[in-house]
Coordinates of C-alpha atoms in Angstrom, one line a residue:
Chain A
M1 CA -23.1 41.1 45.0
K2 CA -21.6 44.3 46.6
L3 CA -23.1 47.6 46.0
L4 CA -20.1 49.1 44.8
L5 CA -19.9 46.4 42.0
K6 CA -23.5 46.7 41.1
F7 CA -23.3 50.6 40.9
N8 CA -20.2 50.2 38.9
L9 CA -21.7 47.5 36.6
V10 CA -24.6 49.7 35.7
F11 CA -22.4 52.7 35.6
L12 CA -20.1 50.9 33.0
L13 CA -23.1 49.5 30.8
V14 CA -24.6 53.0 30.7
F15 CA -21.1 54.5 29.9
A16 CA -20.5 52.0 27.0
L17 CA -24.0 52.5 25.6
G18 CA -23.6 56.5 26.0
L19 CA -20.3 56.3 24.4
G20 CA -21.2 54.1 21.5
A21 CA -24.2 56.5 20.7
A22 CA -22.4 59.6 21.2
G23 CA -19.6 58.2 18.9
Y24 CA -22.0 57.2 16.2
I25 CA -23.4 60.5 16.2
A26 CA -20.3 62.5 16.5
R27 CA -18.6 60.5 13.7
N28 CA -21.4 61.2 11.2
M29 CA -21.6 64.8 12.3
L30 CA -17.8 65.3 12.0
Q31 CA -17.3 63.5 8.7
K32 CA -20.2 65.6 7.1
G33 CA -18.7 68.7 8.8
A34 CA -15.0 67.8 7.3
H35 CA -16.6 67.0 3.9
E36 CA -18.4 70.6 3.9
E37 CA -15.3 72.1 5.1
V38 CA -13.2 70.7 2.4
L39 CA -15.8 71.5 -0.2
G40 CA -16.1 75.0 1.3
H41 CA -12.4 75.6 1.0
A42 CA -12.4 74.1 -2.7
R43 CA -15.2 76.6 -3.3
L44 CA -13.2 79.6 -1.9
M45 CA -10.4 78.4 -3.9
M46 CA -12.4 78.1 -7.2
E47 CA -14.1 81.7 -6.4
S48 CA -10.5 83.1 -5.8
A49 CA -9.7 81.7 -9.2
V50 CA -12.7 83.2 -10.8
A51 CA -11.9 86.5 -9.1
V52 CA -8.4 86.5 -10.4
S53 CA -9.5 85.5 -13.8
G54 CA -12.1 88.5 -14.0
Y55 CA -9.2 90.9 -12.6
T56 CA -6.7 89.8 -15.2
A57 CA -9.2 90.1 -18.1
N58 CA -10.8 93.6 -16.9
Q59 CA -7.5 95.1 -15.4
I60 CA -4.3 93.4 -16.3
K61 CA -4.8 92.6 -19.9
P62 CA -5.5 96.3 -21.0
L63 CA -2.2 97.5 -19.3
L64 CA -0.1 94.8 -21.1
E65 CA -1.7 95.5 -24.6
N66 CA 1.5 97.6 -25.6
Q67 CA 3.9 95.1 -24.2
M68 CA 2.0 92.3 -25.9
K69 CA 3.2 93.7 -29.4
Y70 CA 6.5 93.0 -28.5
G71 CA 6.2 89.5 -27.0
F72 CA 3.4 87.3 -25.6
L73 CA 3.1 87.4 -22.0
P74 CA 0.9 84.7 -20.5
Q75 CA 0.3 86.9 -17.4
S76 CA -2.3 88.7 -19.5
V77 CA -4.2 85.2 -19.7
P78 CA -7.0 84.9 -17.2
A79 CA -6.8 81.1 -16.9
Y80 CA -2.8 81.4 -16.6
S81 CA -3.0 83.9 -13.9
S82 CA -5.6 82.0 -11.8
F83 CA -3.7 79.0 -12.1
E84 CA -0.5 80.5 -10.9
V85 CA -2.4 82.3 -8.1
I86 CA -3.9 78.9 -6.9
N87 CA -0.4 77.2 -7.3
A88 CA 0.8 79.9 -5.0
L89 CA -1.9 79.0 -2.7
R90 CA -1.2 75.6 -2.8
A91 CA 2.3 76.0 -1.0
K92 CA -0.1 76.2 2.0
H93 CA -2.8 73.7 0.8
P94 CA -0.9 71.1 -0.7
D95 CA -3.8 68.7 -0.8
Y96 CA -5.9 70.8 -3.1
S97 CA -5.2 70.8 -6.9
Y98 CA -6.9 73.0 -9.2
K99 CA -7.0 73.0 -13.2
P100 CA -8.8 75.0 -15.6
A101 CA -9.5 72.0 -18.0
M102 CA -10.4 73.3 -21.3
L103 CA -11.8 71.2 -24.4
N104 CA -9.8 73.6 -26.9
P105 CA -6.9 75.4 -24.8
T106 CA -4.5 77.8 -26.2
N107 CA -2.0 76.5 -23.4
P108 CA -1.6 72.6 -23.7
R109 CA -1.2 72.6 -20.1
D110 CA -5.1 73.3 -19.7
R111 CA -6.3 70.5 -21.9
A112 CA -9.1 68.3 -20.3
Q113 CA -8.3 64.8 -19.5
D114 CA -11.1 62.0 -20.0
W115 CA -12.7 62.5 -16.9
E116 CA -12.6 66.0 -17.1
E117 CA -14.2 66.0 -20.5
D118 CA -17.1 64.0 -19.2
I119 CA -17.8 66.6 -16.6
I120 CA -17.5 69.5 -19.2
S121 CA -20.0 67.6 -21.5
Q122 CA -22.4 67.4 -18.5
F123 CA -22.2 71.3 -18.1
A124 CA -22.7 71.6 -21.9
K125 CA -25.9 69.5 -21.9
S126 CA -27.3 71.3 -18.8
P127 CA -26.8 75.1 -19.2
T128 CA -28.4 75.6 -15.6
L129 CA -26.0 73.4 -14.1
T130 CA -23.5 75.4 -12.3
E131 CA -21.7 73.3 -10.0
Y132 CA -20.9 69.5 -9.7
V133 CA -19.5 67.6 -6.8
G134 CA -18.2 64.1 -7.3
Q135 CA -15.8 61.2 -6.3
R136 CA -13.5 59.3 -8.4
S137 CA -10.8 56.8 -8.1
T138 CA -7.1 57.8 -8.5
A139 CA -3.9 55.9 -8.3
S140 CA -3.4 57.4 -4.7
G141 CA -6.8 56.6 -3.6
Q142 CA -10.3 58.1 -3.8
A143 CA -10.7 61.7 -4.4
M144 CA -13.4 64.2 -4.3
Y145 CA -14.0 67.0 -6.8
I146 CA -16.0 70.4 -7.2
A147 CA -16.3 71.6 -10.8
R148 CA -17.6 74.6 -12.2
P149 CA -18.2 75.5 -15.7
I150 CA -16.2 77.9 -17.8
R151 CA -18.6 79.6 -20.2
L152 CA -17.5 82.4 -22.5
S153 CA -19.4 85.5 -21.2
N154 CA -16.6 88.1 -21.5
P155 CA -16.3 89.5 -25.2
L156 CA -12.7 90.6 -24.3
C157 CA -12.0 86.9 -24.5
L158 CA -12.6 86.8 -28.3
Q159 CA -9.7 89.2 -29.2
C160 CA -7.5 86.1 -28.7
H161 CA -9.8 83.2 -29.3
S162 CA -12.0 84.1 -32.1
T163 CA -9.8 83.6 -35.2
V164 CA -6.1 83.3 -36.0
D165 CA -6.2 86.5 -37.8
A166 CA -7.8 88.4 -35.0
A167 CA -5.5 87.2 -32.5
P168 CA -2.1 88.9 -31.5
P169 CA 0.8 87.8 -33.6
T170 CA 2.9 87.3 -30.7
M171 CA 0.4 85.0 -29.3
I172 CA 0.4 82.7 -32.6
E173 CA 4.3 82.8 -32.4
K174 CA 4.3 81.4 -28.7
Y175 CA 1.5 78.9 -29.0
G176 CA 0.9 78.4 -32.9
P177 CA -2.3 78.6 -34.8
A178 CA -3.6 75.2 -34.2
N179 CA -5.4 75.6 -30.8
G180 CA -7.5 78.0 -28.7
F181 CA -9.9 79.6 -31.5
G182 CA -13.2 79.3 -32.6
W183 CA -14.7 80.1 -29.3
K184 CA -18.1 81.5 -29.2
M185 CA -20.1 83.5 -26.8
N186 CA -22.0 81.4 -24.1
D187 CA -20.1 78.4 -25.1
T188 CA -19.2 75.9 -22.6
L189 CA -15.4 75.8 -23.0
G190 CA -14.2 73.8 -20.1
A191 CA -14.7 73.5 -16.1
Q192 CA -12.6 74.6 -13.4
I193 CA -12.0 71.7 -11.1
V194 CA -10.7 71.6 -7.8
S195 CA -9.7 68.2 -6.3
V196 CA -9.0 67.0 -3.0
P197 CA -8.1 63.3 -1.9
M198 CA -10.9 61.9 0.2
S199 CA -8.3 60.9 2.9
V200 CA -8.1 64.7 3.7
P201 CA -11.7 65.0 5.0
L202 CA -11.7 61.5 6.6
K203 CA -8.4 62.3 8.3
R204 CA -9.8 65.4 9.6
A205 CA -12.9 63.8 10.8
D206 CA -11.0 60.9 12.4
D207 CA -8.6 63.4 14.0
A208 CA -11.7 65.2 15.5
F209 CA -13.5 62.0 16.4
G210 CA -10.4 60.8 18.4
V211 CA -10.5 64.2 20.3
V212 CA -14.2 64.0 21.1
M213 CA -14.3 60.3 22.0
G214 CA -11.1 60.8 24.2
S215 CA -12.8 63.9 25.8
L216 CA -15.9 62.2 26.5
A217 CA -14.2 58.9 28.0
G218 CA -12.3 60.9 30.1
V219 CA -15.3 62.9 31.5
F220 CA -17.0 59.6 32.0
V221 CA -14.0 58.0 34.0
L222 CA -13.6 61.1 36.1
I223 CA -17.3 61.1 37.0
G224 CA -17.1 57.3 37.8
L225 CA -14.0 57.8 40.0
V226 CA -15.8 60.6 41.7
L227 CA -19.0 58.8 42.1
N228 CA -17.3 55.8 43.5
L229 CA -15.2 57.7 46.1
M230 CA -18.5 59.4 47.1
L231 CA -20.5 56.3 47.2
W232 CA -17.7 54.9 49.3
K233 CA -17.1 57.6 51.7
L234 CA -20.7 58.8 52.1
V235 CA -22.8 55.7 52.1
I236 CA -20.8 52.3 52.1
Q237 CA -18.3 53.3 54.8
P238 CA -20.7 54.6 57.2
V239 CA -23.2 51.7 56.4
T240 CA -20.5 49.2 57.2
K241 CA -19.7 50.9 60.4
L242 CA -23.2 50.7 61.5
S243 CA -23.7 47.2 60.4
A244 CA -20.6 46.2 62.5
L245 CA -21.9 48.1 65.3
A246 CA -25.3 46.7 65.2
D247 CA -23.5 43.2 65.1
R248 CA -21.7 44.1 68.3
V249 CA -24.8 45.2 70.1
S250 CA -27.0 42.4 68.8
L251 CA -24.5 40.0 70.2
G252 CA -24.8 41.6 73.7
E253 CA -22.0 44.1 73.7
L254 CA -24.3 46.7 74.9
D255 CA -21.5 49.0 76.0
A256 CA -20.1 49.3 72.5
P257 CA -19.4 53.0 71.6
E258 CA -22.1 55.1 70.1
F259 CA -21.8 55.8 66.2
A260 CA -21.0 59.4 65.4
A261 CA -22.6 60.0 61.8
G262 CA -21.5 63.8 62.0
S263 CA -24.1 64.6 59.4
K264 CA -27.8 65.4 58.8
D265 CA -28.2 63.4 55.8
E266 CA -30.3 60.0 55.3
I267 CA -27.3 58.3 56.9
G268 CA -27.2 60.6 60.0
V269 CA -31.1 60.0 60.5
L270 CA -30.4 56.2 60.2
S271 CA -27.6 56.5 62.8
E272 CA -30.1 58.5 64.9
S273 CA -32.6 55.7 64.6
F274 CA -30.2 53.1 65.5
A275 CA -28.9 55.0 68.5
R276 CA -32.6 55.1 69.6
M277 CA -33.2 51.6 68.9
R278 CA -30.1 50.6 70.7
K279 CA -31.2 52.8 74.0
S280 CA -34.6 51.2 73.7
L281 CA -33.0 47.7 73.7
V282 CA -30.7 48.5 76.5
H283 CA -33.7 49.7 78.5
A284 CA -35.9 46.4 77.5
M285 CA -32.8 44.4 78.5
K286 CA -32.6 46.2 81.9
L287 CA -36.4 45.8 82.7
L288 CA -36.2 42.1 81.7
D289 CA -33.2 41.9 84.1
N290 CA -35.2 43.5 87.0
Chain B
M1 CA 36.9 127.7 -8.7
F2 CA 37.1 130.4 -11.5
A3 CA 36.4 128.1 -14.2
R4 CA 33.3 126.8 -12.4
V5 CA 32.0 130.2 -11.9
L6 CA 32.8 131.1 -15.4
C7 CA 30.8 127.9 -16.6
W8 CA 27.9 128.5 -14.5
L9 CA 27.8 132.3 -15.7
M10 CA 28.1 130.7 -19.4
G11 CA 25.2 128.4 -18.6
L12 CA 23.0 131.1 -17.1
G13 CA 23.9 133.3 -20.3
V14 CA 23.0 130.4 -22.8
A15 CA 19.7 130.1 -20.4
A16 CA 19.1 133.6 -20.7
V17 CA 19.6 133.6 -24.5
C18 CA 17.4 131.1 -25.2
Q19 CA 14.5 132.4 -23.2
A20 CA 14.0 134.7 -26.0
Q21 CA 13.6 131.8 -28.4
T22 CA 10.1 129.9 -28.7
P23 CA 10.5 126.4 -27.0
V24 CA 9.9 123.6 -29.4
G25 CA 9.5 120.8 -26.7
L26 CA 9.7 120.0 -23.2
A27 CA 11.6 117.4 -21.2
T28 CA 9.1 115.8 -19.0
V29 CA 10.6 112.6 -18.2
V30 CA 14.2 112.1 -17.3
E31 CA 15.1 108.7 -15.9
G32 CA 18.7 108.4 -15.7
D33 CA 21.6 110.3 -17.1
A34 CA 21.1 112.8 -20.0
V35 CA 23.0 115.9 -21.0
L36 CA 21.5 118.7 -23.1
V37 CA 23.9 120.6 -25.1
R38 CA 22.7 124.2 -25.8
Q39 CA 24.9 126.0 -28.3
T40 CA 28.1 124.6 -27.0
T41 CA 27.3 124.5 -23.3
K42 CA 26.4 121.1 -21.7
L43 CA 23.5 121.1 -19.0
A44 CA 22.2 118.6 -16.9
L45 CA 18.8 117.8 -18.4
K46 CA 15.9 117.9 -15.8
P47 CA 12.2 117.3 -16.2
G48 CA 10.6 120.5 -17.0
M49 CA 13.3 122.1 -19.0
R50 CA 12.1 123.7 -22.3
L51 CA 13.8 122.8 -25.2
M52 CA 15.0 125.0 -28.2
S53 CA 15.7 124.6 -31.8
G54 CA 19.2 123.3 -32.4
D55 CA 19.5 121.7 -28.8
L56 CA 21.3 118.4 -28.8
L57 CA 20.2 115.6 -26.4
Q58 CA 22.5 112.8 -25.3
T59 CA 21.5 109.9 -23.1
G60 CA 23.9 107.6 -21.3
P61 CA 24.1 103.8 -21.1
T62 CA 22.4 103.7 -18.1
S63 CA 19.4 105.9 -19.0
A64 CA 16.2 104.4 -18.9
V65 CA 14.2 106.8 -20.9
V66 CA 14.1 110.8 -21.7
R67 CA 10.9 111.9 -23.0
I68 CA 10.3 115.1 -25.0
E69 CA 6.8 116.3 -25.6
F70 CA 6.1 118.9 -28.4
G71 CA 3.6 121.5 -28.6
N72 CA 1.3 119.6 -30.8
G73 CA 1.1 116.7 -28.6
A74 CA 3.6 114.6 -30.3
I75 CA 6.0 112.7 -28.1
A76 CA 9.4 111.2 -28.3
D77 CA 10.9 108.8 -25.9
L78 CA 14.7 108.5 -26.0
G79 CA 16.4 105.2 -25.1
P80 CA 20.0 104.9 -23.7
L81 CA 22.9 105.9 -25.7
T82 CA 20.8 108.1 -28.1
Q83 CA 21.9 111.2 -29.4
V84 CA 19.2 113.7 -31.2
M85 CA 18.9 117.3 -32.2
L86 CA 15.7 119.2 -31.6
Q87 CA 14.1 120.8 -34.7
P88 CA 17.1 121.2 -37.0
R89 CA 17.1 123.4 -40.1
L90 CA 18.6 121.2 -42.6
A91 CA 18.9 122.3 -46.3
S92 CA 18.4 119.5 -48.9
G93 CA 18.9 120.9 -52.2
A94 CA 16.3 123.5 -53.1
R95 CA 14.0 122.4 -50.2
R96 CA 14.4 122.5 -46.4
R97 CA 14.2 119.2 -44.4
Q98 CA 12.1 119.7 -41.2
A99 CA 11.0 117.9 -38.4
P100 CA 10.7 118.2 -34.5
L101 CA 13.8 115.8 -34.2
Y102 CA 16.9 114.5 -35.8
A103 CA 18.5 111.3 -34.8
L104 CA 22.0 110.9 -35.0
T105 CA 22.2 107.3 -33.3
G106 CA 20.1 105.5 -30.7
W107 CA 16.7 104.4 -29.9
I108 CA 13.6 106.6 -30.2
K109 CA 10.0 105.9 -29.8
L110 CA 7.7 108.4 -31.6
S111 CA 4.1 108.9 -30.7
G112 CA 2.1 111.0 -32.9
S113 CA -0.4 113.6 -31.8
P114 CA -3.6 112.0 -30.6
G115 CA -6.7 113.1 -32.5
K116 CA -4.6 115.1 -34.9
E117 CA -3.7 114.8 -38.5
P118 CA -0.3 113.1 -38.6
A119 CA 2.5 115.3 -39.0
N120 CA 4.3 115.3 -42.5
E121 CA 7.7 114.9 -41.0
A122 CA 8.3 113.2 -37.7
L123 CA 11.8 112.3 -37.7
L124 CA 15.0 112.9 -39.8
S125 CA 18.4 111.0 -39.8
E126 CA 21.0 110.2 -42.2
S127 CA 19.6 107.1 -43.3
L128 CA 15.8 107.7 -43.1
D129 CA 13.2 110.0 -42.5
L130 CA 9.9 109.3 -40.9
S131 CA 6.9 111.0 -41.9
K132 CA 3.0 110.5 -41.8
L133 CA 3.2 109.0 -38.5
N134 CA -0.4 107.8 -37.4
G135 CA 0.1 105.9 -34.1
A136 CA 3.4 105.0 -32.6
A137 CA 6.8 104.0 -34.1
V138 CA 10.1 102.6 -32.5
V139 CA 13.3 103.7 -34.6
S140 CA 16.7 102.4 -33.9
I141 CA 19.5 104.4 -35.6
Q142 CA 22.8 102.7 -35.3
P143 CA 26.0 103.4 -37.4
K144 CA 25.5 100.2 -39.2
A145 CA 21.8 99.7 -39.5
S146 CA 18.5 101.5 -39.3
Q147 CA 15.2 99.7 -38.1
V148 CA 11.7 101.0 -37.8
F149 CA 8.9 99.3 -36.1
A150 CA 5.1 100.6 -36.5
E151 CA 4.0 99.7 -33.1
S152 CA 0.5 101.0 -33.9
G153 CA -0.9 102.9 -36.6
T154 CA 0.9 103.5 -39.9
V155 CA 4.1 105.3 -40.9
T156 CA 6.0 106.3 -44.0
V157 CA 9.8 105.6 -43.9
T158 CA 11.7 107.4 -46.6
E159 CA 15.2 106.0 -47.5
R160 CA 18.0 108.4 -47.9
R161 CA 20.9 107.6 -49.7
Q162 CA 23.8 109.8 -50.1
G163 CA 21.9 112.8 -48.5
Q164 CA 19.1 112.4 -51.0
A165 CA 15.5 111.0 -50.5
A166 CA 15.1 107.7 -52.3
S167 CA 12.3 105.4 -52.1
A168 CA 9.6 105.6 -49.7
V169 CA 7.8 102.6 -47.7
H170 CA 4.7 102.9 -46.2
L171 CA 4.4 100.7 -43.0
K172 CA 1.4 99.0 -41.7
P173 CA 0.5 98.4 -38.0
D174 CA 3.2 96.0 -36.8
G175 CA 5.4 96.2 -39.8
W176 CA 9.0 96.4 -39.7
Y177 CA 11.6 98.4 -42.0
A178 CA 15.2 97.2 -41.8
R179 CA 18.2 98.5 -43.6
A180 CA 21.8 97.6 -42.9
G181 CA 24.4 100.0 -44.3
S182 CA 24.1 100.8 -48.0
D183 CA 22.1 97.4 -48.5
K184 CA 18.5 97.1 -49.8
A185 CA 15.9 97.8 -47.2
S186 CA 13.9 94.8 -46.2
V187 CA 10.2 94.9 -45.0
A188 CA 8.5 92.5 -43.2
A189 CA 5.0 92.1 -41.4
R190 CA 6.5 91.6 -37.9
P191 CA 10.1 92.3 -36.5
P192 CA 12.4 89.6 -35.8
G193 CA 12.7 88.3 -32.0
A194 CA 16.1 89.9 -31.8
F195 CA 14.7 93.5 -32.5
M196 CA 11.7 93.0 -29.8
Q197 CA 14.3 91.8 -27.4
A198 CA 16.8 94.7 -28.2
V199 CA 14.0 97.6 -27.7
P200 CA 14.3 99.2 -24.7
K201 CA 12.1 98.1 -21.6
A202 CA 11.2 101.7 -21.2
F203 CA 9.3 101.9 -24.6
L204 CA 7.0 98.6 -23.9
D205 CA 4.7 100.6 -21.6
P206 CA 3.0 103.5 -22.8
I207 CA 3.7 106.4 -20.5
P208 CA 0.9 109.2 -20.4
A209 CA 1.6 112.5 -21.5
R210 CA 3.1 114.6 -18.7
A211 CA 3.2 118.2 -20.2
G212 CA 0.1 119.2 -18.1
L213 CA 2.0 118.6 -15.1
F214 CA 4.6 121.5 -15.9
Q215 CA 2.1 124.1 -16.9
G216 CA 2.4 127.1 -14.8
R217 CA 5.4 125.8 -13.0
A218 CA 9.0 127.7 -13.3
E219 CA 11.6 126.0 -15.4
P220 CA 14.1 124.3 -13.2
A221 CA 17.5 126.0 -13.0
A222 CA 20.0 124.4 -15.7
K223 CA 23.0 123.0 -14.0
P224 CA 25.9 123.6 -16.4
L225 CA 28.1 120.7 -16.8
G226 CA 31.0 122.5 -18.7
E227 CA 31.5 123.1 -22.2
L228 CA 31.3 121.0 -25.1
G229 CA 34.7 119.4 -26.3
Y230 CA 36.0 118.6 -29.6
A231 CA 36.0 114.9 -28.8
E232 CA 32.4 115.0 -27.3
A233 CA 31.2 117.0 -30.3
L234 CA 32.9 114.8 -33.0
P235 CA 29.9 112.5 -33.8
W236 CA 28.1 115.3 -34.6
L237 CA 30.8 117.0 -36.5
G238 CA 31.1 113.9 -38.5
A239 CA 27.2 113.6 -39.4
E240 CA 25.7 114.2 -42.9
P241 CA 26.8 117.4 -44.5
A242 CA 23.2 119.1 -43.9
V243 CA 23.5 118.7 -40.2
R244 CA 27.3 119.9 -40.3
S245 CA 26.3 123.1 -42.0
W246 CA 23.7 123.7 -39.5
L247 CA 26.0 123.3 -36.6
V248 CA 28.3 125.9 -38.1
T249 CA 25.4 128.4 -38.3
L250 CA 24.6 127.2 -34.5
W251 CA 28.1 127.1 -33.2
K252 CA 30.0 129.6 -34.9
A253 CA 29.2 132.6 -32.2
Q254 CA 29.9 130.2 -29.3
L255 CA 33.1 128.4 -30.2
N256 CA 34.9 127.4 -27.1
A257 CA 38.7 127.1 -26.8
D258 CA 38.7 123.2 -27.0
L259 CA 36.4 122.9 -30.0
R260 CA 38.4 125.6 -31.7
A261 CA 41.5 124.0 -31.2
G262 CA 40.2 120.7 -32.2
L263 CA 38.2 122.1 -35.3
S264 CA 41.4 123.8 -36.5
S265 CA 43.8 120.9 -36.3
H266 CA 41.4 118.7 -37.9
V267 CA 40.2 121.3 -40.3
K268 CA 40.7 119.0 -43.3
S269 CA 38.0 116.7 -41.8
H270 CA 35.5 119.6 -41.1
P271 CA 35.9 122.0 -44.3
E272 CA 32.8 123.7 -43.5
W273 CA 34.4 125.5 -40.5
D274 CA 37.4 126.7 -42.6
R275 CA 35.7 129.9 -43.2
V276 CA 35.0 130.2 -39.5
L277 CA 38.3 129.4 -38.1
F278 CA 40.3 131.2 -40.8
P279 CA 38.4 134.3 -42.2
E280 CA 41.7 135.7 -43.4
N281 CA 41.5 133.1 -46.1
Y282 CA 38.3 134.3 -47.3
P283 CA 38.7 138.0 -48.3
S284 CA 35.0 138.3 -49.5
A285 CA 32.3 137.5 -46.7
G286 CA 30.0 134.8 -47.7
A287 CA 28.2 131.8 -46.5
A288 CA 30.2 128.6 -45.3
P289 CA 30.6 126.1 -48.1
A290 CA 28.9 123.0 -47.6
P291 CA 31.1 120.1 -46.5
A292 CA 32.2 117.9 -49.3
S293 CA 33.6 115.0 -47.4
R294 CA 33.0 113.5 -44.1
P295 CA 36.0 113.2 -41.7

């Protein structure tokens, strides 16, 4: 087996093992990173919704109070404004969906579905629970979600949601007297839920994995090519020439040309040693002839 | 050119005359076209102009809002196509009807003086008077219907029939009063959607009082827009008798040619002007008779 073949076999083995190990580690890290990144975006989205809700309740609603005497403006409702703002954000992040899921909402659009009710009941059972991350199966595949409880902490909300009599008449005109009343301070009313299909983080991880592995393989191949070229040029080619010269000298061709190594490395030392050995051989042969 | 100079001089003259009077209100917001008629001279209304008793204000169809702020802190916002008179002195039998504002037609939003006792009279009109305003009320006075919405607080609406005060209605917050022509008035806990839709948009948001911004500032120069013509004055000349009598007192010294010609040729419709226009028919001097009929 030739030296180059041996070298390449070992190199390929190391390459395969290294690429496999690096791929395994990278894949895990990238999937975890993509997962965290998606969760981070979801959290940011949810915090934006909370900020918009607070801003609406504390600053926008008082400004619209007079107008509310003429007609109900849903823009004064914190949940409505946060929903609208997040919907606008979804234009650039279409994979994310947001819902302020409520058990007893004024706007029927916000009514919680079965799986959302389960999450809300978990928050109701555990008042210290502030966030819940989970996965669920949907028609379009597996989805991950992050949920945070909506607990009544702002007394301003009771202006519209305590009793029918206390609520603005224009709100009753718009939504009727059946829903969205009887709220109490510190009650768990619902949950803000941001859902993302699992395919999103997985695709992100796969995309990043492809780039990492492609780059790694490219670097390995480049290293292999360079090492092969150097091995050929610096070791195999001079050794082959030296071997051919040794063959000629050993067959009695004592006037064969000198081997010019042209370098001071190990091959150069070997060629100098060979030249000395050849001179000694020529000298010994001359002594025998005499 | 001569006419313009004359008109301008008359405007200055009117302004000079009125400087001697005590202003009853201040125009603090003028969004859109609005005309102030002082005596019989029309002036372009500008923010910062002091308003006198007997001044007429008229907003155009594209006018958003004109605000008048009174000395006691009360505020009147005028919507488009609104005509009002400032602090008229109207006789009603033995007693006088007095209020900061008389509404001929249009949309008016009245806001009471914050932190003060509600004024006895807030607004006069032919079909109703508003009093004891304790908050804000939106009033629509139209030829065929009058409506009042107690936006906040309470207000008392006194119906007027044939120049006389009839029944009074005390509107609660959010309450609505409506009367079409001579029909019986209706009162509801909330106004109907059609009324809410018709309310001028500028009335929906509360604008803070602005009178303080004009304190210590010179009144802007009044830009004369010409003399009040007979056709333009006709809505006022056809108002209820008490207003028409007051206009005689107000205008008789300043009658311009067009107004005099119009009144003279239609004197049967304006009998209260007969003594002013044709004094030769009244050998003994005396007060003008109250108009008995409408034109």
